[in-house]
Amino acid sequence: MAEGKPLNDQDRIPWLCHLHDILMREHASGQNAIVACSALKKRYRWILENGETGIKSASGQSLEQEVPTPPKILFVHLAGPMDLIARRLGKRKGHFMPPDLLQSQFDTLEPPSAPENFLSISLEKPVSEIISEIEEYVRSIC
């Protein structure tokens, strides 16, 4: 991305599997964890939940129905209009993702939907309100 090229699935999948392993390690030790990443596609979120078993097998068969239920992961979808996100990206200094890749992110985006476990929050809200909304939601489901 730093070179101005959007990532593809082959770039993302090893990283998503690594994040899955971190989440499972924390779960196994009785800890909760927060991971921030752009899991833009449903498939990416599936891999975060299921690791390598979430990837299609070599024969092209989807393994989605064959895996045990993973620990519950809440995906927080921070949704906002492209112009707002573009303005914020333009203010970043030294970040690896250049603003001209924003369109590729929107092109790739598959917003979460049922039956995924997610919460959508508008980026147009103040950060303090976003955090409060997430905390309130988590308290309500625990």
C-alpha atoms as an extended CHARMM CRD file, in Angstrom:
* protein
*
       142  EXT
         1         1  MET       CA              0.0000000000        0.0000000000        0.0000000000  PROA      1               0.0000000000
         2         2  ALA       CA              2.8590000000        2.3490000000        0.7460000000  PROA      2               0.0000000000
         3         3  GLU       CA              3.8280000000        1.9310000000       -2.9270000000  PROA      3               0.0000000000
         4         4  GLY       CA              0.3530000000        3.0680000000       -3.9920000000  PROA      4               0.0000000000
         5         5  LYS       CA             -0.8770000000       -0.4490000000       -4.8560000000  PROA      5               0.0000000000
         6         6  PRO       CA             -3.9850000000       -1.8790000000       -3.1990000000  PROA      6               0.0000000000
         7         7  LEU       CA             -3.5950000000       -5.2000000000       -1.4000000000  PROA      7               0.0000000000
         8         8  ASN       CA             -5.1920000000       -8.3110000000       -2.8510000000  PROA      8               0.0000000000
         9         9  ASP       CA             -6.4770000000      -11.4500000000       -1.1330000000  PROA      9               0.0000000000
        10        10  GLN       CA             -3.0750000000      -13.1570000000       -1.3620000000  PROA      10              0.0000000000
        11        11  ASP       CA             -1.5400000000      -10.1800000000        0.4560000000  PROA      11              0.0000000000
        12        12  ARG       CA             -4.2210000000      -10.0640000000        3.1460000000  PROA      12              0.0000000000
        13        13  ILE       CA             -4.9070000000      -13.7220000000        3.9650000000  PROA      13              0.0000000000
        14        14  PRO       CA             -1.6390000000      -14.5390000000        5.8110000000  PROA      14              0.0000000000
        15        15  TRP       CA             -2.0790000000      -11.4070000000        7.9270000000  PROA      15              0.0000000000
        16        16  LEU       CA             -5.7280000000      -12.2680000000        8.6820000000  PROA      16              0.0000000000
        17        17  CYS       CA             -4.6880000000      -15.8020000000        9.7080000000  PROA      17              0.0000000000
        18        18  HSD       CA             -2.0570000000      -14.3080000000       12.0010000000  PROA      18              0.0000000000
        19        19  LEU       CA             -4.6620000000      -12.0200000000       13.5930000000  PROA      19              0.0000000000
        20        20  HSD       CA             -6.9630000000      -15.0410000000       14.0120000000  PROA      20              0.0000000000
        21        21  ASP       CA             -4.1720000000      -16.8590000000       15.8600000000  PROA      21              0.0000000000
        22        22  ILE       CA             -3.7130000000      -13.8670000000       18.1850000000  PROA      22              0.0000000000
        23        23  LEU       CA             -7.4510000000      -13.7330000000       18.8990000000  PROA      23              0.0000000000
        24        24  MET       CA             -7.5830000000      -17.4770000000       19.6240000000  PROA      24              0.0000000000
        25        25  ARG       CA             -4.5150000000      -17.2960000000       21.8770000000  PROA      25              0.0000000000
        26        26  GLU       CA             -6.1130000000      -14.5070000000       23.8860000000  PROA      26              0.0000000000
        27        27  HSD       CA             -9.4200000000      -16.3860000000       24.0550000000  PROA      27              0.0000000000
        28        28  ALA       CA             -7.6610000000      -19.5830000000       25.2170000000  PROA      28              0.0000000000
        29        29  SER       CA             -5.9820000000      -17.6320000000       28.0190000000  PROA      29              0.0000000000
        30        30  GLY       CA             -9.3210000000      -16.1960000000       29.1440000000  PROA      30              0.0000000000
        31        31  GLN       CA             -8.6110000000      -12.7250000000       27.8260000000  PROA      31              0.0000000000
        32        32  ASN       CA            -10.6110000000      -10.4020000000       25.6300000000  PROA      32              0.0000000000
        33        33  ALA       CA             -8.8400000000       -8.6660000000       22.7660000000  PROA      33              0.0000000000
        34        34  ILE       CA             -9.3990000000       -5.7420000000       20.4480000000  PROA      34              0.0000000000
        35        35  VAL       CA             -7.9060000000       -5.9380000000       16.9620000000  PROA      35              0.0000000000
        36        36  ALA       CA             -8.1280000000       -3.0790000000       14.5000000000  PROA      36              0.0000000000
        37        37  CYS       CA             -7.9090000000       -3.8960000000       10.8140000000  PROA      37              0.0000000000
        38        38  SER       CA             -9.8000000000       -3.2870000000        7.6160000000  PROA      38              0.0000000000
        39        39  ALA       CA            -11.6400000000       -6.5940000000        7.2560000000  PROA      39              0.0000000000
        40        40  LEU       CA            -13.3570000000       -5.2490000000        4.1740000000  PROA      40              0.0000000000
        41        41  LYS       CA            -14.8450000000       -8.4810000000        2.8310000000  PROA      41              0.0000000000
        42        42  LYS       CA            -17.1190000000      -11.0260000000        4.4730000000  PROA      42              0.0000000000
        43        43  ARG       CA            -14.4670000000      -13.6180000000        3.6000000000  PROA      43              0.0000000000
        44        44  TYR       CA            -11.8520000000      -11.6700000000        5.5590000000  PROA      44              0.0000000000
        45        45  ARG       CA            -14.0880000000      -11.5450000000        8.6170000000  PROA      45              0.0000000000
        46        46  TRP       CA            -14.7200000000      -15.2840000000        8.2290000000  PROA      46              0.0000000000
        47        47  ILE       CA            -10.9510000000      -15.8960000000        8.2480000000  PROA      47              0.0000000000
        48        48  LEU       CA            -10.5650000000      -13.7610000000       11.3880000000  PROA      48              0.0000000000
        49        49  GLU       CA            -13.1330000000      -16.0140000000       13.0530000000  PROA      49              0.0000000000
        50        50  ASN       CA            -12.0010000000      -19.3650000000       11.6240000000  PROA      50              0.0000000000
        51        51  GLY       CA             -8.3690000000      -19.0000000000       10.5890000000  PROA      51              0.0000000000
        52        52  GLU       CA             -7.0830000000      -21.2830000000        7.8620000000  PROA      52              0.0000000000
        53        53  THR       CA            -10.2760000000      -23.3550000000        7.9430000000  PROA      53              0.0000000000
        54        54  GLY       CA            -12.0580000000      -20.2300000000        6.6720000000  PROA      54              0.0000000000
        55        55  ILE       CA            -10.0580000000      -20.3240000000        3.4580000000  PROA      55              0.0000000000
        56        56  LYS       CA            -11.4060000000      -22.3580000000        0.5460000000  PROA      56              0.0000000000
        57        57  SER       CA             -9.7970000000      -25.7580000000        0.2910000000  PROA      57              0.0000000000
        58        58  ALA       CA             -7.4520000000      -26.5470000000       -2.5720000000  PROA      58              0.0000000000
        59        59  SER       CA            -10.3240000000      -28.3010000000       -4.3550000000  PROA      59              0.0000000000
        60        60  GLY       CA            -12.3570000000      -25.0900000000       -4.3170000000  PROA      60              0.0000000000
        61        61  GLN       CA            -14.8350000000      -26.3990000000       -1.7600000000  PROA      61              0.0000000000
        62        62  SER       CA            -15.8580000000      -23.8820000000        0.8660000000  PROA      62              0.0000000000
        63        63  LEU       CA            -15.2120000000      -25.1140000000        4.3870000000  PROA      63              0.0000000000
        64        64  GLU       CA            -17.5490000000      -22.5760000000        5.9690000000  PROA      64              0.0000000000
        65        65  GLN       CA            -20.1150000000      -25.1790000000        7.0560000000  PROA      65              0.0000000000
        66        66  GLU       CA            -17.5700000000      -27.7130000000        8.3190000000  PROA      66              0.0000000000
        67        67  VAL       CA            -15.8460000000      -25.7550000000       11.0740000000  PROA      67              0.0000000000
        68        68  PRO       CA            -16.8320000000      -25.5630000000       14.7470000000  PROA      68              0.0000000000
        69        69  THR       CA            -18.3030000000      -22.3560000000       16.0570000000  PROA      69              0.0000000000
        70        70  PRO       CA            -15.4390000000      -19.9740000000       16.9640000000  PROA      70              0.0000000000
        71        71  PRO       CA            -15.4530000000      -17.6790000000       19.9830000000  PROA      71              0.0000000000
        72        72  LYS       CA            -17.8130000000      -14.7850000000       19.4250000000  PROA      72              0.0000000000
        73        73  ILE       CA            -16.1380000000      -11.8820000000       17.6610000000  PROA      73              0.0000000000
        74        74  LEU       CA            -17.8580000000       -8.5230000000       17.4200000000  PROA      74              0.0000000000
        75        75  PHE       CA            -17.0020000000       -6.6110000000       14.2680000000  PROA      75              0.0000000000
        76        76  VAL       CA            -17.3480000000       -2.8520000000       14.6000000000  PROA      76              0.0000000000
        77        77  HSD       CA            -17.9910000000       -1.3080000000       11.2100000000  PROA      77              0.0000000000
        78        78  LEU       CA            -17.0440000000        2.3610000000       11.2460000000  PROA      78              0.0000000000
        79        79  ALA       CA            -19.1230000000        3.6530000000        8.3560000000  PROA      79              0.0000000000
        80        80  GLY       CA            -18.8150000000        7.0230000000        6.7300000000  PROA      80              0.0000000000
        81        81  PRO       CA            -19.0290000000        8.8300000000        3.4300000000  PROA      81              0.0000000000
        82        82  MET       CA            -15.9750000000        8.7500000000        1.2060000000  PROA      82              0.0000000000
        83        83  ASP       CA            -15.5170000000       12.5350000000        1.2850000000  PROA      83              0.0000000000
        84        84  LEU       CA            -15.2770000000       12.5550000000        5.1040000000  PROA      84              0.0000000000
        85        85  ILE       CA            -12.7930000000        9.6890000000        5.1270000000  PROA      85              0.0000000000
        86        86  ALA       CA            -10.7970000000       11.3160000000        2.3190000000  PROA      86              0.0000000000
        87        87  ARG       CA            -10.5130000000       14.5550000000        4.3470000000  PROA      87              0.0000000000
        88        88  ARG       CA             -9.2880000000       12.6010000000        7.3660000000  PROA      88              0.0000000000
        89        89  LEU       CA             -6.8070000000       10.6130000000        5.2980000000  PROA      89              0.0000000000
        90        90  GLY       CA             -5.4910000000       13.8560000000        3.8320000000  PROA      90              0.0000000000
        91        91  LYS       CA             -4.6240000000       15.0370000000        7.3460000000  PROA      91              0.0000000000
        92        92  ARG       CA             -2.5830000000       11.9230000000        8.1920000000  PROA      92              0.0000000000
        93        93  LYS       CA              1.1550000000       12.2950000000        8.0760000000  PROA      93              0.0000000000
        94        94  GLY       CA              3.4820000000        9.3430000000        7.5690000000  PROA      94              0.0000000000
        95        95  HSD       CA              0.7230000000        6.7250000000        7.2640000000  PROA      95              0.0000000000
        96        96  PHE       CA              1.3740000000        3.7110000000        5.0290000000  PROA      96              0.0000000000
        97        97  MET       CA             -1.8780000000        4.0670000000        3.0620000000  PROA      97              0.0000000000
        98        98  PRO       CA             -1.9390000000        6.9600000000        0.6390000000  PROA      98              0.0000000000
        99        99  PRO       CA             -5.3040000000        8.7500000000        0.2100000000  PROA      99              0.0000000000
       100       100  ASP       CA             -5.4630000000        7.8160000000       -3.4840000000  PROA      100             0.0000000000
       101       101  LEU       CA             -6.1060000000        4.1750000000       -2.4840000000  PROA      101             0.0000000000
       102       102  LEU       CA             -9.3390000000        5.0860000000       -0.7080000000  PROA      102             0.0000000000
       103       103  GLN       CA            -11.4780000000        4.3180000000       -3.7600000000  PROA      103             0.0000000000
       104       104  SER       CA            -10.0280000000        0.8040000000       -3.9130000000  PROA      104             0.0000000000
       105       105  GLN       CA            -11.0490000000        0.3050000000       -0.2790000000  PROA      105             0.0000000000
       106       106  PHE       CA            -14.6230000000        1.3530000000       -1.0310000000  PROA      106             0.0000000000
       107       107  ASP       CA            -14.6370000000       -0.8530000000       -4.1420000000  PROA      107             0.0000000000
       108       108  THR       CA            -13.5980000000       -3.8550000000       -2.0240000000  PROA      108             0.0000000000
       109       109  LEU       CA            -15.9120000000       -3.1340000000        0.9130000000  PROA      109             0.0000000000
       110       110  GLU       CA            -18.6500000000       -5.6410000000        1.6930000000  PROA      110             0.0000000000
       111       111  PRO       CA            -20.3720000000       -4.0830000000        4.7170000000  PROA      111             0.0000000000
       112       112  PRO       CA            -21.2230000000       -6.6050000000        7.4170000000  PROA      112             0.0000000000
       113       113  SER       CA            -24.7120000000       -8.0500000000        7.3720000000  PROA      113             0.0000000000
       114       114  ALA       CA            -26.7250000000      -10.7020000000        9.1840000000  PROA      114             0.0000000000
       115       115  PRO       CA            -25.8720000000      -13.2650000000       10.3790000000  PROA      115             0.0000000000
       116       116  GLU       CA            -22.4680000000      -11.6500000000       11.0940000000  PROA      116             0.0000000000
       117       117  ASN       CA            -21.9980000000      -10.3450000000       14.6260000000  PROA      117             0.0000000000
       118       118  PHE       CA            -21.4660000000       -6.6360000000       14.0360000000  PROA      118             0.0000000000
       119       119  LEU       CA            -22.2030000000       -3.1130000000       15.1210000000  PROA      119             0.0000000000
       120       120  SER       CA            -22.2330000000       -0.2680000000       12.5820000000  PROA      120             0.0000000000
       121       121  ILE       CA            -21.3780000000        3.2040000000       13.8190000000  PROA      121             0.0000000000
       122       122  SER       CA            -21.2410000000        6.4340000000       11.8720000000  PROA      122             0.0000000000
       123       123  LEU       CA            -17.8380000000        8.0790000000       11.5870000000  PROA      123             0.0000000000
       124       124  GLU       CA            -19.6540000000       11.4030000000       11.5290000000  PROA      124             0.0000000000
       125       125  LYS       CA            -20.0280000000       11.1620000000       15.3130000000  PROA      125             0.0000000000
       126       126  PRO       CA            -17.3490000000       12.4880000000       17.6740000000  PROA      126             0.0000000000
       127       127  VAL       CA            -14.7610000000        9.8890000000       18.7090000000  PROA      127             0.0000000000
       128       128  SER       CA            -15.9160000000       10.0260000000       22.3400000000  PROA      128             0.0000000000
       129       129  GLU       CA            -19.4720000000        9.1770000000       21.2410000000  PROA      129             0.0000000000
       130       130  ILE       CA            -18.2330000000        6.3050000000       19.0530000000  PROA      130             0.0000000000
       131       131  ILE       CA            -16.3090000000        4.8350000000       21.9890000000  PROA      131             0.0000000000
       132       132  SER       CA            -19.2850000000        5.2420000000       24.3210000000  PROA      132             0.0000000000
       133       133  GLU       CA            -21.5910000000        3.5300000000       21.8350000000  PROA      133             0.0000000000
       134       134  ILE       CA            -19.2320000000        0.5650000000       21.4990000000  PROA      134             0.0000000000
       135       135  GLU       CA            -18.8180000000        0.2740000000       25.2740000000  PROA      135             0.0000000000
       136       136  GLU       CA            -22.5680000000        0.4850000000       25.8300000000  PROA      136             0.0000000000
       137       137  TYR       CA            -23.2390000000       -2.1920000000       23.2120000000  PROA      137             0.0000000000
       138       138  VAL       CA            -20.6200000000       -4.5540000000       24.6720000000  PROA      138             0.0000000000
       139       139  ARG       CA            -22.0250000000       -4.0830000000       28.1830000000  PROA      139             0.0000000000
       140       140  SER       CA            -25.5240000000       -4.8740000000       26.8770000000  PROA      140             0.0000000000
       141       141  ILE       CA            -24.4710000000       -8.2220000000       25.3770000000  PROA      141             0.0000000000
       142       142  CYS       CA            -22.3310000000       -9.4160000000       28.3090000000  PROA      142             0.0000000000
